[in-house]
Short mmCIF file of C-alpha atoms and ligand atoms in Angstrom, two decimals:
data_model
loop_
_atom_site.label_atom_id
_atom_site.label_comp_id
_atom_site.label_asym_id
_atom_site.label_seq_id
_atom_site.Cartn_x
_atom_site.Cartn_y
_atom_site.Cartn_z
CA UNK A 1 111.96 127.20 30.13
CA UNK A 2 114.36 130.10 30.31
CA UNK A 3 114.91 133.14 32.54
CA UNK A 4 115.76 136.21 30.88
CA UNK A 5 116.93 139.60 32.29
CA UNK A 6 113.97 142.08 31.63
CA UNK A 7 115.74 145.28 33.34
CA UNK A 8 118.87 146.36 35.24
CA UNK A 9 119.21 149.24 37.29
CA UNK A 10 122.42 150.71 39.34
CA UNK A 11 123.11 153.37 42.27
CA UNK A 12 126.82 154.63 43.04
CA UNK A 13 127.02 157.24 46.13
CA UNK A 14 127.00 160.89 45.83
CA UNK A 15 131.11 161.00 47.12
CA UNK A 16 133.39 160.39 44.85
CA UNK A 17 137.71 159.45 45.96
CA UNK A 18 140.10 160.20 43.57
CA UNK A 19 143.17 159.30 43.38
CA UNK A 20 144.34 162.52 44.02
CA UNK A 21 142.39 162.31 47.61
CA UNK A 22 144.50 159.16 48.18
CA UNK A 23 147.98 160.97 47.76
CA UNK A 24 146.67 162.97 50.52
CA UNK A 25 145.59 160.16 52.77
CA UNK A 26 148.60 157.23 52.03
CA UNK A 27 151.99 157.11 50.34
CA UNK A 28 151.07 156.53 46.66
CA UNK A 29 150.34 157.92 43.39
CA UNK A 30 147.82 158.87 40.80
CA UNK A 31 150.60 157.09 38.07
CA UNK A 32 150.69 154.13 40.46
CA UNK A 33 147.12 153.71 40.94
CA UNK A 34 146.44 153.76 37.73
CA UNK A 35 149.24 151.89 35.66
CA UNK A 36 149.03 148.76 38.44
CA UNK A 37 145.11 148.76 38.22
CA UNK A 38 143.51 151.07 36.07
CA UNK A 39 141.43 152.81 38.45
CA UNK A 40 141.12 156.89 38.39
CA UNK A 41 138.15 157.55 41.00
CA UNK A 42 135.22 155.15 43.66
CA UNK A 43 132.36 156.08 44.59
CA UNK A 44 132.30 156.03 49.10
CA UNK A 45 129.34 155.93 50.55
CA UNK A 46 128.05 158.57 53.16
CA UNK A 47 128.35 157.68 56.91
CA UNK A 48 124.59 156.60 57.02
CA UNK A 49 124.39 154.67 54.24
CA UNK A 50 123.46 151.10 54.27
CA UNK A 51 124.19 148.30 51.47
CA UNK A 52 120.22 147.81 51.61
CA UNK A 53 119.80 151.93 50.80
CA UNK A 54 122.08 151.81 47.55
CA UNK A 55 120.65 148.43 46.80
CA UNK A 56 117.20 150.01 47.31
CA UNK A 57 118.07 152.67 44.40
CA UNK A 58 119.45 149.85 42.23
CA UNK A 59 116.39 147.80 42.25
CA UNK A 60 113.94 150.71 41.93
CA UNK A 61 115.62 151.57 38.67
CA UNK A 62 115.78 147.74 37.72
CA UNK A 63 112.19 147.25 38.46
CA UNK A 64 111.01 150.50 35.86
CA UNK A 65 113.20 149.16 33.49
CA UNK A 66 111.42 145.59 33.57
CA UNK A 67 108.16 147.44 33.34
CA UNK A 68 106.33 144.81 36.31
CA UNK A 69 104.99 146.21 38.81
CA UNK A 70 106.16 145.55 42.43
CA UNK A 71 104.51 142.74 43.60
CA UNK A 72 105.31 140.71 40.32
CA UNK A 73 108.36 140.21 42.40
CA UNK A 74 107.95 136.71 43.97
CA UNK A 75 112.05 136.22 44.65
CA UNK A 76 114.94 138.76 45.99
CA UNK A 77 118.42 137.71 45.99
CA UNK A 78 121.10 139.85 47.83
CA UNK A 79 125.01 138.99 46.94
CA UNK A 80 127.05 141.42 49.46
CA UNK A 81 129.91 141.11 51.29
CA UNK A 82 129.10 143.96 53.82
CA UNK A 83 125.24 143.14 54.54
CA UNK A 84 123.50 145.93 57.26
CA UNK A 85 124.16 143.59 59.98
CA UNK A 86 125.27 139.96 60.88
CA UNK A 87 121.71 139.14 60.49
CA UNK A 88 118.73 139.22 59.25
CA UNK A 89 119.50 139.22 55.58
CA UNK A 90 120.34 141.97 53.24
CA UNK A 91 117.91 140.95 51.18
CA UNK A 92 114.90 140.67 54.15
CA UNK A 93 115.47 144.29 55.08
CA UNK A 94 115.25 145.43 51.19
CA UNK A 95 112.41 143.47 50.97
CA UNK A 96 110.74 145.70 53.48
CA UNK A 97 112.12 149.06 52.63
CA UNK A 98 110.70 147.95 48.59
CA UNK A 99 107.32 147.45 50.80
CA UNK A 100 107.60 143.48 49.79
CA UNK A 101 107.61 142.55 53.04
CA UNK A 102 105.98 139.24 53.95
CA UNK A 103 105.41 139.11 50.45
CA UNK A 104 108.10 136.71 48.83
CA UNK A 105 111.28 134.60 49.73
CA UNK A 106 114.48 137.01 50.55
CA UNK A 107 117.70 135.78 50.87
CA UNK A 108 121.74 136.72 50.95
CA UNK A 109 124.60 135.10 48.90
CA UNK A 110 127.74 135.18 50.21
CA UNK A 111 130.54 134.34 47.65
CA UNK A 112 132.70 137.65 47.60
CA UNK A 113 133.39 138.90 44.20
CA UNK A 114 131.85 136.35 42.65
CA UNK A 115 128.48 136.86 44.53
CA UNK A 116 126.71 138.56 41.77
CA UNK A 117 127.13 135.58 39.41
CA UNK A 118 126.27 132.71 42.00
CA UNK A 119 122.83 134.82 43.11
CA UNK A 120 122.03 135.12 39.64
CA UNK A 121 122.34 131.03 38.70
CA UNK A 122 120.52 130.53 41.93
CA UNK A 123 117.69 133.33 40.90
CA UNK A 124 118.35 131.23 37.39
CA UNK A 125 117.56 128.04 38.93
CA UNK A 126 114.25 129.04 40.94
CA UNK A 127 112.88 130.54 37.81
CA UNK A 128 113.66 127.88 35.43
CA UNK A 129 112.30 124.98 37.47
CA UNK A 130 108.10 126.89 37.29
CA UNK A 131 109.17 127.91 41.14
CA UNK A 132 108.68 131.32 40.62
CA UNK A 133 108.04 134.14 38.00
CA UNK A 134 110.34 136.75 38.44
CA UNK A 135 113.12 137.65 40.50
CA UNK A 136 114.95 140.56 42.13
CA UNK A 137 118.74 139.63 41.81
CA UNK A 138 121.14 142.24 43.24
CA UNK A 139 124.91 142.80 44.05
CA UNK A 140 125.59 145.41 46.82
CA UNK A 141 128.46 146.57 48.52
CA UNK A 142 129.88 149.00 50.92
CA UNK A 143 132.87 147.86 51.00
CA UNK A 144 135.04 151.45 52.17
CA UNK A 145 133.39 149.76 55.76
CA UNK A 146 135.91 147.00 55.64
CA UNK A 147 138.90 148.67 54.58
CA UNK A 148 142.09 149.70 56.43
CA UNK A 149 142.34 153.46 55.40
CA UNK A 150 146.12 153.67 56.38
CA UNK A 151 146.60 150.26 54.17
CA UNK A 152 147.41 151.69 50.90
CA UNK A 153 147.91 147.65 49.08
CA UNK A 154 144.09 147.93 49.45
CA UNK A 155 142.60 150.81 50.12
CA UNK A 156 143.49 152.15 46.49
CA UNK A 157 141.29 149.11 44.64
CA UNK A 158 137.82 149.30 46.23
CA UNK A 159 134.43 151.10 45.87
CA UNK A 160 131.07 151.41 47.12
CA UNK A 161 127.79 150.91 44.76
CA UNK A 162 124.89 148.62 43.59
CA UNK A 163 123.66 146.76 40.65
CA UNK A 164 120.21 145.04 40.10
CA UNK A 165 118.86 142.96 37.20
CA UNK A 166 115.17 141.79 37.02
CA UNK A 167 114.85 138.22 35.44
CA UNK A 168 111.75 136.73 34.33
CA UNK A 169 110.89 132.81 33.75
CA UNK A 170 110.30 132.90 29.65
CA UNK A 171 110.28 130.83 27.04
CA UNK A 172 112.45 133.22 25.20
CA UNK A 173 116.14 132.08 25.33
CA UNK A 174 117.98 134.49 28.09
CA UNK A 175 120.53 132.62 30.14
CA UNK A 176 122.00 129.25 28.82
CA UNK A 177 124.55 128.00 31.39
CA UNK A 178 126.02 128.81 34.64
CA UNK A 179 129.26 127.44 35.82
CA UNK A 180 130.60 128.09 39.46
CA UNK A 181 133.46 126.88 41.26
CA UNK A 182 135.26 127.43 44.65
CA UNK A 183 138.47 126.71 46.08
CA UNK A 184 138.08 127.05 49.78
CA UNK A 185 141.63 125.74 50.61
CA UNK A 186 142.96 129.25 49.00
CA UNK A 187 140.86 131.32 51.86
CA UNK A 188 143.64 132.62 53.42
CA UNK A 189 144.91 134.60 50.26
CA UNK A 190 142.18 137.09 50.20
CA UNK A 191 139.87 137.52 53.59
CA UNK A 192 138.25 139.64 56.43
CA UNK A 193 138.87 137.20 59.23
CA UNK A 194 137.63 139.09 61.78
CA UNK A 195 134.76 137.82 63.83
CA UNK A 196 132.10 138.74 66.14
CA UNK A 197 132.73 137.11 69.82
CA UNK A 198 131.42 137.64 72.82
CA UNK A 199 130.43 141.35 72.49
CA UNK A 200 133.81 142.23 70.45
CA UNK A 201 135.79 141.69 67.03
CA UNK A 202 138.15 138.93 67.32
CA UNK A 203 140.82 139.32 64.52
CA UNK A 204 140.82 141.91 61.58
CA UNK A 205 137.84 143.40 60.58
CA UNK A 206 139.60 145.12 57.46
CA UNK A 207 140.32 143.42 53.68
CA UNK A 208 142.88 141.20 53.90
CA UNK A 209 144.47 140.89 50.21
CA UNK A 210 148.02 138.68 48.81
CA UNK A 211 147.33 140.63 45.71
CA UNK A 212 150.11 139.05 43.58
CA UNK A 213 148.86 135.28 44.32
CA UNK A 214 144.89 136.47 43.81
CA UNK A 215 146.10 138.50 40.21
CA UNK A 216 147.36 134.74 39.27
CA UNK A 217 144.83 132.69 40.32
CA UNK A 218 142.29 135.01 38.49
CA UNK A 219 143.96 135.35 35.29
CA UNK A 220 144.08 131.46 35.19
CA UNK A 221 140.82 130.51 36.26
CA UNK A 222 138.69 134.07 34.60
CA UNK A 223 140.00 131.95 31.14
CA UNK A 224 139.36 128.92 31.89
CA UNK A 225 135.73 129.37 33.03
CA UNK A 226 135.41 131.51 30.02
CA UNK A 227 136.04 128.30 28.04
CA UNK A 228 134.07 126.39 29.86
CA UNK A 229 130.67 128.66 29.04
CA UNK A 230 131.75 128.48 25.71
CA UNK A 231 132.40 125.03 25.37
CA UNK A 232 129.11 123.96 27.27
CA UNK A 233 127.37 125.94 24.41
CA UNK A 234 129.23 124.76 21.26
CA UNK A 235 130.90 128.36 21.13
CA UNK A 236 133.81 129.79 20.17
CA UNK A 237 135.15 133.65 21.51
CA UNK A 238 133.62 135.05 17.79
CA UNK A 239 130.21 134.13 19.18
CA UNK A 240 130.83 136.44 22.18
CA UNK A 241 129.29 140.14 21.40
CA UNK A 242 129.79 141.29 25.16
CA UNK A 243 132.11 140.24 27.61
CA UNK A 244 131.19 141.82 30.72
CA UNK A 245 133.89 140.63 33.95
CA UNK A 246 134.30 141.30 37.41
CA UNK A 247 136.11 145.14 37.80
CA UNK A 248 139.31 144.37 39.69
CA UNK A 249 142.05 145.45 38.04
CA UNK A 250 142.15 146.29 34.15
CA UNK A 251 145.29 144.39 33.78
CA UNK A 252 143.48 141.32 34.84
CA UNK A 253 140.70 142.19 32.57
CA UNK A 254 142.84 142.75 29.65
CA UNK A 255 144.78 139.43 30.09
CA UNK A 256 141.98 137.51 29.98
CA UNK A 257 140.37 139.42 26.70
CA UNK A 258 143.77 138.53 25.23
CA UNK A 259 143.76 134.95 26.24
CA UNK A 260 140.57 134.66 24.49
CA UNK A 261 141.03 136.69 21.60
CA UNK A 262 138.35 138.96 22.24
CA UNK A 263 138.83 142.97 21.23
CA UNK A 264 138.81 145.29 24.11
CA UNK A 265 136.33 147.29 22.11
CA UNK A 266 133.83 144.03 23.04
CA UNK A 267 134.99 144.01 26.91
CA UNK A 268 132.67 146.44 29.35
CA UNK A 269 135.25 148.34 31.14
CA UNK A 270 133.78 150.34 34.37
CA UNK A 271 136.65 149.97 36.64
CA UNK A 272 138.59 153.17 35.78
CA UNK A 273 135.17 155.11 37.73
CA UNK A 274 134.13 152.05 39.98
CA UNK A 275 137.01 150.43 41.32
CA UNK A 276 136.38 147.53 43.27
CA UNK A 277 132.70 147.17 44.00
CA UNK A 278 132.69 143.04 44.83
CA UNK A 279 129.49 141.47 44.47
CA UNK A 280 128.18 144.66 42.66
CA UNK A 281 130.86 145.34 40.12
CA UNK A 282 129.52 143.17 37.44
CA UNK A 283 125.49 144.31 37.72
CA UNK A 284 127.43 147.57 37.56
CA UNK A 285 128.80 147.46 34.44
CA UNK A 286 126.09 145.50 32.76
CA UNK A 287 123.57 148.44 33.93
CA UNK A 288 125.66 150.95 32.91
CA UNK A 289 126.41 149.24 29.28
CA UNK A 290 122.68 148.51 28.60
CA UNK A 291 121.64 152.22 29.08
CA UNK A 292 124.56 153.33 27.09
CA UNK A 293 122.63 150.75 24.32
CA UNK A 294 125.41 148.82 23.98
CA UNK A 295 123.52 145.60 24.18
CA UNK A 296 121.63 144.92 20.97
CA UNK A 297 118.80 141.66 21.10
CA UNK A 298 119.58 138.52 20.87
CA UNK A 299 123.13 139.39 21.62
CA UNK A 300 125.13 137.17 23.32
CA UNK A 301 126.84 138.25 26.79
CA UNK A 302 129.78 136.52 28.91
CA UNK A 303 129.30 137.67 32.64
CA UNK A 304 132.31 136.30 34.88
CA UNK A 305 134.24 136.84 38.33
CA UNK A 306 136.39 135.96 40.60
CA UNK A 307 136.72 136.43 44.52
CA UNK A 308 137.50 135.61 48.16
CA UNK A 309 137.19 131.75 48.44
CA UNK A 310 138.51 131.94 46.27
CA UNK A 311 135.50 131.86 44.53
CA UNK A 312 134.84 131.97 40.05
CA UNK A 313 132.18 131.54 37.63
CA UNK A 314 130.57 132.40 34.59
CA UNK A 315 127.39 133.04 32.87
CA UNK A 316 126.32 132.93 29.37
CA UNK A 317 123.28 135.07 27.77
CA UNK A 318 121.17 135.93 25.60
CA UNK A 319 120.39 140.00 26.08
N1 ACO B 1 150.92 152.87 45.92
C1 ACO B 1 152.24 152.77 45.69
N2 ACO B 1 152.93 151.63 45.83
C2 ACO B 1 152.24 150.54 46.23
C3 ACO B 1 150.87 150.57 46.50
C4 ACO B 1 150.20 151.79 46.32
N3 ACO B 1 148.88 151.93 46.54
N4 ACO B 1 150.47 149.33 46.87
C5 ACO B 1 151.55 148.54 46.82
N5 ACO B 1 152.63 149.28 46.45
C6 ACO B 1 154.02 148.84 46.26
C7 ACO B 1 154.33 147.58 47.02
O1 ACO B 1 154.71 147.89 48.35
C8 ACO B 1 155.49 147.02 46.21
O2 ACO B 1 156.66 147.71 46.56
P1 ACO B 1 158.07 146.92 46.66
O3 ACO B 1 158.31 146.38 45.28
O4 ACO B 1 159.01 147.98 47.10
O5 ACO B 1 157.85 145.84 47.67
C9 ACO B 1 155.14 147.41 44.78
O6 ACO B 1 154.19 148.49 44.89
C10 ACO B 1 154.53 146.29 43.94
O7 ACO B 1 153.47 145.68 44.69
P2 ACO B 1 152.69 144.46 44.14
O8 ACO B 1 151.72 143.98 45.19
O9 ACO B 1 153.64 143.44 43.57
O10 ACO B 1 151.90 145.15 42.93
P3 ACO B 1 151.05 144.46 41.80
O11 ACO B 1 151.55 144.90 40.50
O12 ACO B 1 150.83 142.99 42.05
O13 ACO B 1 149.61 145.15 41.99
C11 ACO B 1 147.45 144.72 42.93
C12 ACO B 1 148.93 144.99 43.23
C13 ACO B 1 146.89 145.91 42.19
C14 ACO B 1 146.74 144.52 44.25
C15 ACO B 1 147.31 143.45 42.05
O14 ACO B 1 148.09 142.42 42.61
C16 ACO B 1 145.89 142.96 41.92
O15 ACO B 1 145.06 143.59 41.28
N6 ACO B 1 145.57 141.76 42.46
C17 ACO B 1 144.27 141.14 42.24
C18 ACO B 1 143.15 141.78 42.95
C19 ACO B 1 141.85 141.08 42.59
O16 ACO B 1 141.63 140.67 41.48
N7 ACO B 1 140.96 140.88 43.51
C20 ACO B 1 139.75 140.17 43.07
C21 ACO B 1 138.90 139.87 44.07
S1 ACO B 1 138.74 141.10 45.32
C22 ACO B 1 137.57 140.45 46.41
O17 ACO B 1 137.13 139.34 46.27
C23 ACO B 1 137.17 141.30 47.59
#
């Protein structure tokens, strides 16, 4: 038994930043912004707008693709950073604005950037073992909440958006191997440690980032999970049609298409529109590739991140 994704689906606010904006709001530049990371523009969500609303477009759009109807849906899976609230879940208060409430398990993943990819090997798991049928998997993220707008070493690299992918227990091949990994003793490098106590924030409540020491660790460990997908499968980087990464920084990106000797021109690239999205940068891109038709059946897909943890992993497809 397999699961296989059946549709994706993606939302991105209304409000677009440039990097023009950001000249007006810290001391940097367009030519900066873009030579150190590759980004031109993020989407920023509006003052009343919730992880669970753009994650409610997302799956909407994920769900028509898939072609089930609503209550096929026995499993949601959140991965966000910046849920509604502290609790309940992301994922329980999507549940009820899809009108799925009481009607299936809902629950959040927390594992930064790398969210998307552990929800979907946990959605991956459930489905393969006959526990349920299909699944709602979706990476969310409003992150502009959680960043210091006078900090310009972050506020530059991150967006606000949504991704959703439907996957379905099949025997058709779809995914063939996760691999995650964490490495809690690096926390410090990259963190919100800010904390709800006794009525108040304790701490900062705003992105924390060493980016030099996090742009090392993820070059390293992005190609060496790579690998590891690969080898698990008996493949080699000409077996790869579509590697689609987490959208930090397209130097990052590029050095680890090098590493494996994969052409750019088989790399999704979203982050020059999306910027940082977390946990929704990777559903992102893979939505926005499959509508574009880049994805051709039976093709074979590389899906990996990196993230606060610091957290990494992989997955390897089928489309
Ligand atoms: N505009 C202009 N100058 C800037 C800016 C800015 N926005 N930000 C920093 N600088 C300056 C610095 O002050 C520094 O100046 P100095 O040399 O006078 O001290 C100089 O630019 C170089 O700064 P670096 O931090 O060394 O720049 P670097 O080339 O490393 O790029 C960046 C920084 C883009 C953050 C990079 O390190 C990076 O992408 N890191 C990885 C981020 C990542 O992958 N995160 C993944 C997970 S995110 C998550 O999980 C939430």
């Amino acid at each position: 038994m397999y699961s296989r994704i059946i549709g994706t689906g993606s939302h991105l606010p209304e409000k677009v930043l440039s990097n023009q904006d950001l000249e007006r709001m810290v001391d940097t530049s367009h030519e900066w912004i873009v030579t150190r990371t590759g980004i031109v523009e993020r989407h920023i969500a509006g003052e009343n707008e919730l992880a669970s609303d753009l994650a409610l477009h997302a799956s909407r759009k994920a769900i028509e693709a898939a072609g089930i109807s609503l209550n096929e849906i026995d499993l949601v899976i959140v991965a966000t950073t910046t849920s509604d609230m502290l609790f309940p879940s992301t994922a329980a208060i999507l549940q009820s604005k899809l009108g799925l409430a009481n009607h299936c398990a809902a629950f959040d993943v927390q594992a930064v950037c790398t969210g998307f990819i552990y929800a979907l090997s946990t959605a991956d798991c459930y489905l393969k073992s006959g526990r349920y049928r299909h699944a709602l998997v979706v990476g969310t993220e409003v992150l502009s909440r959680i960043i210091d707008w006078t900090d310009r070493s972050t506020c530059v690299l991150f967006g606000d958006g949504a991704g959703a992918v439907v996957l379905k227990a099949d025997s058709e091949a779809g995914i063939l191997s996760s691999h995650l990994h964490a490495d809690g003793s690096q926390n410090p490098i990259l963190a919100v440690p800010g904390r709800v106590c006794n009525g108040k924030i304790e701490g900062s409540p705003f992105v924390y980032m060493s980016g030099n020491a996090v742009f090392k660790i993820a070059v390293n460990v992005l190609e060496q999970v790579a690998e590891e997908a690969m080898h698990a499968n008996g493949m080699t980087p000409s077996d790869i049609d579509w590697l689609v990464p987490h959208q930090a920084n397209i130097r990052i990106i590029e050095a680890t298409a090098k590493k494996l000797s994969l052409d750019m021109a088989r790399v999704v690239v979203t982050v020059d529109r999306h910027g940082n999205t977390s946990a929704a940068s990777i559903p992102l891109a893979l939505d926005e590739a499959a509508r574009e038709g880049k994805f051709k059946k039976g093709d074979t897909l590389l899906l990996e991140g990196v993230g606060g943890g610091i957290t990494w992993g992989a997955i390897l497809l089928k489309w």
